[in-house]
Amino acid sequence: MSEDHHAAIKVYKRLLGYAKPYWPLFCVALVAMLVYSLSQAAFSYLMKPLMNGGLVEGNPHVIMIVAGEIAALFVVRGIASFVLNYSMSWIGRQVIRHLRGDLFDKLLRLPTRFFDTSATGILLSKLTYNTEQVAESTTNSVKVIINDSVTVLVLLAWMFYLNWVLSALVLVVVPAIAWLTRYVSRRFRRVSTRIQDSMGEITRTSEEVIAGHRMVKLYSAETAERARFDKANDWNLTQNLKLAFTNCAANPLIQIIAGFGLALVIYVLALNPVGAANTVGDFTSFLVAATLLLPPLRRLTNVNAAIQKGVAAGESIFHLIDLDEERRDAGKPLERVRGRIEFERVGFAYHPRKGEVLKSLSFCIESGEMIALIGRSGSGKSTLASLVPRFYDVTAGQVTLDGEDIRGLRLSDLRRQIAMVTQDVVLFNDTIAGNISYGAAGEVDAEAIREAARAAHILQDIEALPDGFDTLVGERGILLSGGQRQRVAIARALMKNAPILILDEATSALDNESERQVQRALDELMQGRTTLVIAHRLSTIERADRILVLENGRIVEEGSHDELIAHSGVYAGLHRLQIRSTA
Ligand SMILES: Nc1ncnc2c1ncn2[C@@H]1O[C@H](COP(=O)(O)OP(=O)(O)OP(=O)(O)O)[C@@H](O)[C@H]1O
Ligand SMILES: [Mg+2]
């Protein structure tokens, strides 16, 4: 428990750190809080002259003055309330913005391995839901703690001044309330973590259904998906109800305890002990103060809930923020490379406990050479290709670029050397022009985009669209066909004009016309670049300078098309099969 407590305090301190830059505004809020608290006490103070001078002695003059004072008091109180609430909200929103920014930054910098094992929906829910929870914790709670504590203290001071015996009685209830608060807060943190997890689960399930809606329809998986969703949704409900139950039960309990305290005070008053209230005004003022004490006390007990939620949310956010990221700027800077890539006894495993996907691979791609990589599905072709831009690091051996281990090169520079067209083309929610010039900083030459599109044989298709290059594609735009998407990706790669090109040909067969167009686009793209093609098309393979045949993570054959045919090994076999299937 105490270690737990310690960790919670650490997380909370770190959250407060996000609010630190706004301390001047916080000071303004602090003053407003003081004014607000004092106005509360002043209200109870005014009851004394109102009762004694006004009602008991029947002096209308006093009553009128008090009326005026009350009006003025509420104006001051209103202004103070606005200033303190708005400043604290302002700070809270800044904290959320900052945290979201940090989280997003992290998503941009985390290694591929991280994404392999994380569900999108859960990450999204951290970015959207958990960050909101944090604001509650950092600002609203601070507001409550300071504002209400000061109010309570001021009111208590006033009460003690009026009558210390009665006040001491009121204080008897405080330990009981404190104990209850401790219990409630512990429970809150536990439940809050579960609620956040369940929100992640809800987002994840929904996200999958949205992205995979076609499959859901086709496989009539609506009921199953609904069940899966219900499970997360119900869990969320149960946990939220637990939270609500604790919250709803704690409030009246505290009020009951406080009420008993109050009753005790009145009872003791009847016994008229030494130092008890001597005027009606004193007693009314005392009672008003004691009543005014209740709402801030209640909020002070609730504040724990908010803090615990925030700590739970903060924990999960910081866990993500503290993960190791790729070090993009370390290492040797690179100008444009010549593009000689060498794999030296490269071994790679996705997971140490699962076997090696690539085993002691050695080969070299000379600058400007075109290599075709072929092999059965699952033989490790895409894996091999992803080692070059360091989506993953080798687990044995090394990959060198122009003779230097790529692990020693500056990552951002290394990746600038590589254009890649992958099996599943990713288009961003942007215009076609934006997709082709993706990642280019600053003003992009429209003519250059057009030229890239022409070279990728996609220009005609684009011009046929109603808005041409300004047509939105991706999630909320028009959908392009598979072949068109590939050619847009090829245009993007052309636009990047990198010395190294990696192509992971889609296995899905395109029709002849579109295949020819894609092939022509690729021919343009490959010119003068070091190219590694994971090839499925015979046309690509036969054009390669050399062919590497990969089997179970090893290179089993290497040579030109003619050499390998003559060798009549694995390649010759695959070739025969493919010719037969295309025939
Ligand atoms: N991100 C990953 N995490 C763990 N294992 C993976 C990952 N990606 C691929 N694998 C495994 O690594 C092996 C090689 O996969 P890879 O994608 O490199 O095959 P491939 O040769 O490209 O196949 P295909 O021709 O079907 O694209 C497979 O057994 C696969 O299950
Ligand atoms: Mg693959």
XYZ file of C-alpha atoms in Angstrom, residues 28 35 84 212 214 226 293 310 344 353 394 397 440 480:
14
model
C -4.029 34.793 -10.147
C -11.205 36.116 -2.151
C -10.623 31.023 -10.445
C -13.212 -4.412 -41.231
C -16.847 -5.546 -45.211
C -21.960 -7.423 -30.934
C -18.605 24.031 5.881
C -5.996 11.169 -12.880
C 26.730 -9.952 -43.747
C 11.671 -17.151 -28.101
C 19.263 -7.335 -37.107
C 25.462 -9.977 -38.278
C 8.084 16.768 -48.636
C -8.916 4.105 -55.880
